[in-house]
Short mmCIF file of C-alpha atoms in Angstrom, two decimals:
data_model
loop_
_atom_site.label_atom_id
_atom_site.label_comp_id
_atom_site.label_asym_id
_atom_site.label_seq_id
_atom_site.Cartn_x
_atom_site.Cartn_y
_atom_site.Cartn_z
CA MET A 1 -38.79 -148.45 -111.83
CA SER A 2 -39.17 -152.48 -112.39
CA HIS A 3 -42.90 -153.38 -112.11
CA PRO A 4 -43.72 -154.60 -109.34
CA ILE A 5 -44.62 -158.54 -110.65
CA PHE A 6 -40.53 -158.90 -110.95
CA GLN A 7 -39.07 -157.58 -107.55
CA GLN A 8 -38.52 -160.29 -106.11
CA ARG A 9 -39.49 -160.22 -102.10
CA SER A 10 -36.83 -159.70 -98.89
CA ILE A 11 -36.36 -163.27 -97.42
CA ALA A 12 -36.43 -162.60 -93.39
CA THR A 13 -33.54 -164.06 -91.09
CA LEU A 14 -35.60 -165.79 -88.72
CA ASP A 15 -33.80 -168.56 -87.31
CA VAL A 16 -35.66 -171.75 -87.89
CA SER A 17 -34.56 -175.10 -86.73
CA LEU A 18 -35.28 -178.69 -88.73
CA ARG A 19 -36.67 -182.09 -87.43
CA GLN A 20 -34.06 -184.58 -88.53
CA PRO A 21 -36.01 -186.89 -90.72
CA GLN A 22 -36.00 -190.73 -89.88
CA ARG A 23 -35.00 -193.35 -92.81
CA SER A 24 -38.52 -194.87 -93.24
CA ASP A 25 -39.48 -190.78 -94.35
CA ILE A 26 -37.78 -190.99 -97.67
CA LEU A 27 -39.79 -193.42 -100.04
CA PRO A 28 -37.85 -195.37 -102.93
CA PRO A 29 -36.89 -195.49 -105.75
CA LEU A 30 -38.99 -195.67 -108.33
CA THR A 31 -37.98 -196.65 -112.11
CA VAL A 32 -40.11 -195.11 -114.67
CA ALA A 33 -40.50 -195.95 -118.41
CA ILE A 34 -40.59 -192.57 -120.66
CA GLU A 35 -41.59 -192.99 -124.10
CA THR A 36 -39.67 -190.72 -127.00
CA THR A 37 -39.96 -190.63 -130.50
CA SER A 38 -37.05 -189.54 -132.82
CA ALA A 39 -36.08 -189.81 -136.43
CA SER A 40 -35.48 -193.55 -135.64
CA GLY A 41 -38.36 -195.00 -134.11
CA VAL A 42 -39.40 -195.20 -131.52
CA SER A 43 -37.66 -195.71 -127.80
CA THR A 44 -37.48 -196.11 -124.33
CA ASN A 45 -35.36 -195.06 -121.69
CA GLN A 46 -35.33 -195.38 -118.14
CA ILE A 47 -35.14 -192.61 -115.88
CA THR A 48 -35.38 -193.37 -111.53
CA MET A 49 -37.17 -191.04 -110.37
CA PRO A 50 -38.02 -190.66 -106.02
CA GLY A 51 -41.54 -192.03 -104.80
CA SER A 52 -43.79 -195.33 -104.64
CA ASP A 53 -45.04 -197.15 -107.12
CA GLY A 54 -48.13 -195.66 -106.62
CA GLU A 55 -47.06 -192.50 -107.14
CA VAL A 56 -47.59 -191.95 -110.98
CA ALA A 57 -51.11 -192.80 -111.03
CA GLU A 58 -51.67 -190.38 -107.77
CA ASP A 59 -50.20 -187.91 -110.12
CA VAL A 60 -52.60 -188.63 -113.02
CA GLY A 61 -55.36 -188.12 -110.60
CA ALA A 62 -53.95 -185.19 -108.52
CA LEU A 63 -54.51 -183.72 -112.01
CA SER A 64 -57.94 -185.27 -112.82
CA LYS A 65 -59.08 -183.30 -109.84
CA GLN A 66 -58.06 -180.07 -111.53
CA TYR A 67 -58.86 -180.96 -115.04
CA PRO A 68 -61.06 -182.80 -117.17
CA GLU A 69 -60.25 -186.33 -116.93
CA ASP A 70 -61.08 -186.00 -121.33
CA SER A 71 -58.50 -183.36 -121.28
CA VAL A 72 -55.63 -184.87 -118.82
CA SER A 73 -56.31 -188.77 -120.76
CA SER A 74 -55.12 -186.75 -124.38
CA ALA A 75 -52.23 -185.18 -122.95
CA LEU A 76 -50.76 -187.59 -121.20
CA THR A 77 -51.13 -189.56 -124.28
CA TYR A 78 -50.46 -186.44 -126.91
CA LYS A 79 -47.93 -187.06 -129.56
CA PRO A 80 -45.26 -183.91 -130.05
CA ARG A 81 -45.70 -182.82 -133.49
CA PRO A 82 -41.66 -181.58 -135.61
CA ASP A 83 -43.36 -177.49 -134.47
CA ASP A 84 -44.23 -178.43 -131.21
CA VAL A 85 -42.34 -175.60 -128.83
CA PHE A 86 -43.14 -176.62 -125.23
CA VAL A 87 -42.77 -174.88 -122.31
CA VAL A 88 -42.27 -176.43 -118.96
CA SER A 89 -42.43 -175.07 -114.91
CA PHE A 90 -42.95 -177.50 -112.18
CA SER A 91 -46.05 -175.42 -111.43
CA PRO A 92 -47.78 -171.34 -112.71
CA LEU A 93 -45.81 -169.99 -109.52
CA CYS A 94 -42.65 -170.35 -112.23
CA GLY A 95 -42.93 -167.71 -114.82
CA ALA A 96 -44.42 -170.48 -117.58
CA GLU A 97 -47.21 -168.52 -118.96
CA PHE A 98 -45.02 -165.41 -119.28
CA VAL A 99 -42.05 -167.30 -120.91
CA GLN A 100 -44.66 -168.36 -123.62
CA LEU A 101 -45.54 -165.23 -123.78
CA VAL A 102 -42.16 -163.23 -125.30
CA VAL A 103 -41.82 -166.54 -127.76
CA TYR A 104 -45.84 -165.48 -128.76
CA HIS A 105 -44.52 -162.39 -129.14
CA ILE A 106 -41.38 -163.34 -131.41
CA LEU A 107 -42.71 -165.90 -133.21
CA HIS A 108 -45.52 -163.08 -134.24
CA GLU A 109 -44.50 -159.96 -133.48
CA ARG A 110 -47.27 -159.08 -131.67
CA ALA A 111 -49.27 -159.20 -128.74
CA PRO A 112 -51.47 -162.23 -128.09
CA PRO A 113 -55.96 -161.95 -128.80
CA SER A 114 -56.65 -160.29 -125.53
CA SER A 115 -59.70 -162.70 -124.19
CA VAL A 116 -59.69 -164.89 -122.44
CA LEU A 117 -61.04 -167.91 -124.58
CA GLU A 118 -59.02 -166.81 -127.80
CA ARG A 119 -56.53 -166.10 -125.74
CA ALA A 120 -55.92 -169.32 -124.47
CA ALA A 121 -56.15 -171.23 -128.11
CA HIS A 122 -53.04 -169.41 -129.26
CA LEU A 123 -51.72 -169.86 -125.26
CA PRO A 124 -53.05 -173.21 -124.81
CA LEU A 125 -52.36 -174.80 -120.97
CA LEU A 126 -51.64 -178.82 -122.31
CA GLU A 127 -53.35 -180.17 -119.16
CA MET A 128 -56.03 -177.81 -118.80
CA GLN A 129 -57.25 -177.87 -122.10
CA GLY A 130 -56.06 -180.88 -123.58
CA ALA A 131 -54.50 -181.92 -127.11
CA GLU A 132 -56.64 -181.18 -129.67
CA ALA A 133 -56.71 -177.12 -128.28
CA VAL A 134 -52.89 -177.82 -129.11
CA ALA A 135 -53.73 -180.15 -133.00
CA ILE A 136 -55.93 -176.42 -133.70
CA MET A 137 -53.95 -174.21 -132.16
CA PRO A 138 -52.53 -171.51 -134.77
CA ARG A 139 -48.70 -172.35 -135.18
CA PRO A 140 -46.04 -171.09 -135.11
CA GLY A 141 -47.55 -171.23 -131.61
CA SER A 142 -46.00 -172.71 -128.04
CA VAL A 143 -47.37 -175.62 -125.69
CA ARG A 144 -47.25 -174.46 -121.88
CA THR A 145 -47.60 -177.72 -119.41
CA HIS A 146 -47.11 -177.96 -115.29
CA LEU A 147 -46.68 -181.77 -116.24
CA HIS A 148 -43.96 -183.60 -114.39
CA PHE A 149 -41.29 -185.30 -116.55
CA HIS A 150 -42.67 -188.59 -115.91
CA LEU A 151 -46.04 -187.18 -117.55
CA LEU A 152 -45.28 -185.35 -120.14
CA PRO A 153 -45.11 -186.53 -124.07
CA GLN A 154 -41.54 -186.39 -124.87
CA ALA A 155 -39.51 -186.44 -128.62
CA ASP A 156 -36.79 -185.53 -130.56
CA CYS A 157 -38.60 -183.48 -133.01
CA ALA A 158 -40.42 -181.50 -130.55
CA LYS A 159 -38.28 -178.87 -128.32
CA TYR A 160 -38.18 -177.31 -124.58
CA ILE A 161 -37.87 -174.33 -122.94
CA TYR A 162 -37.97 -175.40 -118.62
CA ILE A 163 -37.78 -172.98 -116.24
CA ALA A 164 -36.31 -173.99 -113.41
CA ARG A 165 -36.45 -171.92 -109.63
CA ASN A 166 -35.16 -171.84 -106.58
CA PRO A 167 -35.13 -174.68 -105.02
CA TYR A 168 -36.06 -172.29 -101.38
CA ASP A 169 -37.79 -169.80 -103.45
CA CYS A 170 -39.99 -171.96 -105.39
CA CYS A 171 -41.04 -174.10 -101.84
CA ALA A 172 -41.88 -170.74 -100.16
CA PHE A 173 -44.41 -169.66 -102.70
CA LEU A 174 -45.92 -172.92 -102.68
CA PHE A 175 -46.43 -173.25 -99.11
CA GLU A 176 -48.05 -169.18 -99.30
CA GLU A 177 -50.15 -171.13 -102.24
CA VAL A 178 -50.79 -173.64 -99.45
CA PHE A 179 -52.12 -171.26 -96.74
CA ASN A 180 -53.95 -169.24 -98.97
CA ALA A 181 -56.23 -171.70 -99.81
CA LYS A 182 -57.33 -172.83 -96.59
CA LYS A 183 -57.68 -169.11 -95.64
CA GLN A 184 -56.06 -170.22 -91.97
CA GLU A 185 -52.40 -169.12 -89.58
CA TRP A 186 -49.38 -170.94 -90.09
CA SER A 187 -46.33 -171.49 -87.69
CA PRO A 188 -43.13 -171.88 -87.87
CA GLU A 189 -43.64 -175.63 -87.72
CA ASP A 190 -45.54 -175.63 -90.38
CA PHE A 191 -43.68 -174.33 -92.51
CA GLN A 192 -40.34 -176.72 -90.98
CA ALA A 193 -43.78 -179.50 -92.03
CA PHE A 194 -43.44 -178.99 -96.25
CA PHE A 195 -40.04 -177.63 -96.60
CA GLU A 196 -38.86 -181.70 -95.39
CA ASP A 197 -41.58 -182.44 -97.48
CA PHE A 198 -40.32 -181.19 -100.33
CA VAL A 199 -37.63 -181.53 -100.22
CA GLU A 200 -38.09 -185.21 -99.83
CA GLY A 201 -40.34 -185.48 -102.53
CA ARG A 202 -43.65 -185.97 -99.93
CA ALA A 203 -45.32 -182.37 -101.11
CA THR A 204 -48.35 -182.60 -102.51
CA CYS A 205 -46.89 -180.53 -105.39
CA GLY A 206 -45.04 -183.22 -106.85
CA ASP A 207 -40.57 -183.86 -105.72
CA TYR A 208 -39.51 -180.58 -107.86
CA LEU A 209 -35.86 -181.42 -107.13
CA ALA A 210 -36.22 -184.40 -108.76
CA GLU A 211 -38.02 -182.50 -111.78
CA LEU A 212 -35.22 -179.88 -111.75
CA LEU A 213 -32.36 -182.83 -111.93
CA TYR A 214 -33.91 -184.29 -113.99
CA TRP A 215 -33.76 -181.47 -116.77
CA TYR A 216 -30.13 -179.78 -115.77
CA LYS A 217 -28.60 -182.93 -116.85
CA ARG A 218 -31.08 -182.25 -120.25
CA ARG A 219 -28.96 -178.80 -120.32
CA PHE A 220 -27.17 -179.73 -122.71
CA ASP A 221 -29.71 -181.62 -125.45
CA ASP A 222 -30.05 -179.95 -128.89
CA ASN A 223 -33.76 -179.83 -128.26
CA VAL A 224 -33.71 -178.21 -124.86
CA LEU A 225 -33.09 -175.09 -123.69
CA LEU A 226 -32.88 -174.64 -119.55
CA ILE A 227 -33.68 -171.36 -118.42
CA THR A 228 -34.13 -170.01 -114.89
CA TYR A 229 -37.27 -167.45 -113.73
CA GLU A 230 -34.69 -165.26 -111.36
CA GLU A 231 -33.47 -164.29 -115.02
CA LEU A 232 -37.19 -163.12 -116.23
CA LEU A 233 -35.97 -160.28 -113.45
CA GLY A 234 -32.98 -159.18 -115.24
CA ASP A 235 -31.63 -158.03 -118.64
CA LYS A 236 -34.76 -158.81 -121.05
CA LYS A 237 -32.68 -158.62 -124.45
CA PRO A 238 -29.92 -161.47 -123.65
CA LEU A 239 -32.55 -163.65 -122.41
CA VAL A 240 -35.12 -162.85 -125.16
CA LEU A 241 -32.25 -163.57 -128.16
CA ARG A 242 -32.03 -167.05 -126.51
CA ILE A 243 -34.90 -168.41 -126.07
CA ALA A 244 -35.07 -166.73 -129.90
CA ASP A 245 -32.11 -168.59 -130.89
CA PHE A 246 -33.73 -171.08 -129.85
CA LEU A 247 -37.28 -171.69 -131.99
CA THR A 248 -35.66 -172.41 -134.80
CA ASP A 249 -32.82 -175.03 -135.80
CA GLU A 250 -30.74 -172.38 -137.81
CA GLY A 251 -31.35 -169.27 -135.26
CA GLU A 252 -32.88 -167.79 -137.69
CA CYS A 253 -35.63 -165.50 -135.25
CA GLY A 254 -31.83 -164.03 -133.46
CA GLN A 255 -30.37 -163.48 -136.29
CA LYS A 256 -33.91 -161.29 -137.16
CA LEU A 257 -33.92 -159.16 -133.94
CA ARG A 258 -30.16 -158.81 -134.30
CA ARG A 259 -30.63 -157.25 -137.81
CA ASN A 260 -33.80 -154.64 -136.02
CA ARG A 261 -33.14 -153.93 -132.75
CA ARG A 262 -36.25 -151.26 -132.73
CA LEU A 263 -38.32 -155.10 -132.83
CA LEU A 264 -36.45 -156.39 -129.88
CA GLU A 265 -37.22 -153.47 -127.94
CA ARG A 266 -40.45 -153.45 -128.68
CA ILE A 267 -40.64 -157.08 -127.66
CA CYS A 268 -39.13 -156.44 -124.63
CA SER A 269 -41.33 -153.43 -123.44
CA GLN A 270 -44.34 -155.05 -124.46
CA ALA A 271 -43.94 -158.57 -123.39
CA TRP A 272 -42.77 -157.73 -120.04
CA ASN A 273 -44.51 -154.56 -119.18
CA GLU A 274 -47.58 -156.85 -119.91
CA GLY A 275 -47.06 -157.90 -116.86
CA VAL A 276 -49.33 -160.96 -117.01
CA TRP A 277 -47.95 -164.08 -115.36
CA GLU A 278 -50.62 -165.99 -114.83
CA SER A 279 -53.68 -164.71 -115.93
CA MET A 280 -53.99 -168.03 -118.37
CA GLU A 281 -54.07 -170.38 -115.39
CA PRO A 282 -57.41 -172.02 -114.41
CA ARG A 283 -57.99 -169.80 -111.73
CA ARG A 284 -59.06 -167.12 -113.90
CA VAL A 285 -60.20 -168.90 -116.45
CA MET A 286 -62.77 -170.83 -114.60
CA LEU A 287 -64.28 -167.21 -113.53
CA GLU A 288 -64.44 -166.30 -117.10
CA ALA A 289 -64.85 -168.52 -119.41
CA ALA A 290 -68.18 -169.20 -117.01
CA ALA A 291 -69.07 -165.65 -117.90
CA VAL A 292 -69.28 -166.98 -121.48
CA VAL A 293 -72.31 -167.71 -122.46
CA ASP A 294 -71.92 -171.99 -123.76
CA ALA A 295 -72.61 -171.40 -127.61
CA GLU A 296 -69.33 -169.28 -127.08
CA LYS A 297 -67.30 -171.80 -125.52
CA PRO A 298 -64.80 -174.42 -127.12
CA GLU A 299 -65.37 -177.76 -125.39
CA TRP A 300 -62.13 -177.81 -122.77
CA ALA A 301 -63.75 -175.12 -121.29
CA LYS A 302 -67.59 -176.68 -121.38
CA GLN A 303 -65.51 -180.21 -119.94
CA PHE A 304 -63.83 -177.61 -116.91
CA LEU A 305 -66.03 -175.88 -116.25
CA LYS A 306 -68.35 -179.09 -115.50
CA ALA A 307 -64.92 -180.19 -113.58
CA GLN A 308 -64.95 -177.62 -110.82
CA SER A 309 -67.62 -178.23 -108.03
CA ASP A 310 -70.51 -174.61 -107.09
CA ALA A 311 -68.29 -175.01 -104.07
CA MET A 312 -64.55 -174.62 -105.78
CA LEU A 313 -66.60 -171.49 -108.24
CA GLU A 314 -67.45 -169.81 -104.95
CA LYS A 315 -64.45 -170.57 -103.04
CA GLN A 316 -62.36 -168.88 -105.47
CA THR A 317 -64.59 -165.41 -106.33
CA ASP A 318 -64.37 -165.09 -102.88
CA GLU A 319 -60.22 -165.63 -102.46
CA THR A 320 -60.42 -162.45 -105.30
CA LYS A 321 -62.06 -160.23 -102.03
CA LYS A 322 -59.44 -161.02 -99.71
CA PRO A 323 -56.05 -160.21 -99.09
CA GLU A 324 -53.69 -163.28 -99.60
CA ILE A 325 -50.90 -164.47 -96.93
CA ARG A 326 -47.58 -163.38 -98.06
CA LEU A 327 -45.12 -165.07 -95.93
CA ASN A 328 -41.54 -163.87 -94.85
CA MET A 329 -39.53 -167.35 -94.19
CA PRO A 330 -35.87 -167.90 -94.15
CA CYS A 331 -33.34 -169.99 -95.59
CA THR A 332 -31.36 -171.13 -93.22
CA ALA A 333 -27.66 -173.24 -93.14
CA ASP A 334 -29.41 -176.38 -91.92
CA MET A 335 -32.26 -176.04 -95.07
CA ARG A 336 -29.23 -175.59 -97.37
CA LYS A 337 -27.69 -178.83 -95.51
CA ARG A 338 -30.77 -180.29 -96.35
CA MET A 339 -31.34 -179.16 -99.48
CA LEU A 340 -27.93 -179.91 -100.57
CA GLY A 341 -27.77 -183.13 -99.05
CA ARG A 342 -31.38 -184.31 -100.87
CA ILE A 343 -29.79 -183.26 -105.06
CA GLU A 344 -26.50 -185.75 -103.14
CA VAL A 345 -28.53 -188.56 -102.32
CA VAL A 346 -30.38 -188.18 -105.91
CA ALA A 347 -28.07 -186.83 -108.79
CA GLY A 348 -24.42 -187.32 -106.51
CA ARG A 349 -22.09 -186.13 -104.50
CA ASN A 350 -20.98 -184.03 -108.25
CA CYS A 351 -23.96 -181.79 -109.14
CA ASN A 352 -23.96 -178.15 -109.35
CA VAL A 353 -27.36 -177.43 -109.80
CA MET A 354 -27.13 -175.32 -107.45
CA SER A 355 -24.84 -173.60 -109.38
CA LEU A 356 -27.56 -171.63 -111.36
CA TRP A 357 -28.11 -169.66 -108.59
CA GLU A 358 -26.05 -167.60 -105.78
CA TRP A 359 -26.48 -170.30 -102.98
CA GLU A 360 -24.14 -171.27 -99.80
CA GLY A 361 -23.86 -174.62 -99.48
#
């Protein structure tokens, strides 16, 4: 029997009609200059994403509310190294921590440390811990991040593993997160409004469809590996081998696992049985770091705790005592049409990004 964390929840068939968006709801496009570093020098690429000119500043401001300002600032200016492997997902709900764990098992043939601060040193979250934590990370290793593509440090010399999640499921889980945080009742109308904002890139979580389409376009780049969250629920060995092949230019890690099937079995067993997908995310880090004496805390942990208000800490502690809201929400034909329509607007009619999942248009 599979671990409960890997069991997908069924989506009910409750019919929910959507309000039609007004043209004024759709934000104008924003062209973002992304600086990339390669062997030939520094180049600047123009990337078009939906939003207003203030959206980048708003994204940075939102990050600064979650993490220490110094950590965010250093994260945004981090210069990738040739041995950097970034594990990227839109949110902590998309499996980035778990993939980072798999990468660690592949590179070290063992599990990472169990204590929260020592584990964070080996499995850093860029925007929470800052560039210094990445610089002193024991290597080989990987860096986890949920920075949106227009904020993420990018370079041809570094590698990027992007975990995509079915957009509808991503929307549903983010909606759950919002209402779990608010601890309030919800109605179908609440989800209708949230879905509409999510599709148009107006949700507080950011524009997932623009993010997904950016990485989907880069899926054939030599330094990009695109996998899906749903693959984590399927056959383990092919996925581990794909990741292992990607980690080294000559595929040495993958070759080693093919020669040593026992090691491959052990990595699959240990990584999946550990069943920890989000344990290093801010919620747990804040609670466990608060219990460690200051002398044993790294600087990023001290700043992280300082950045959180007493009220937030009390709220996080209180949340662990309350059952979380779990919602069964539908994906109707109207919703599919709305989402596919937005994809067509952003990426063109021939974009087949939804072929990553079983999706009926």
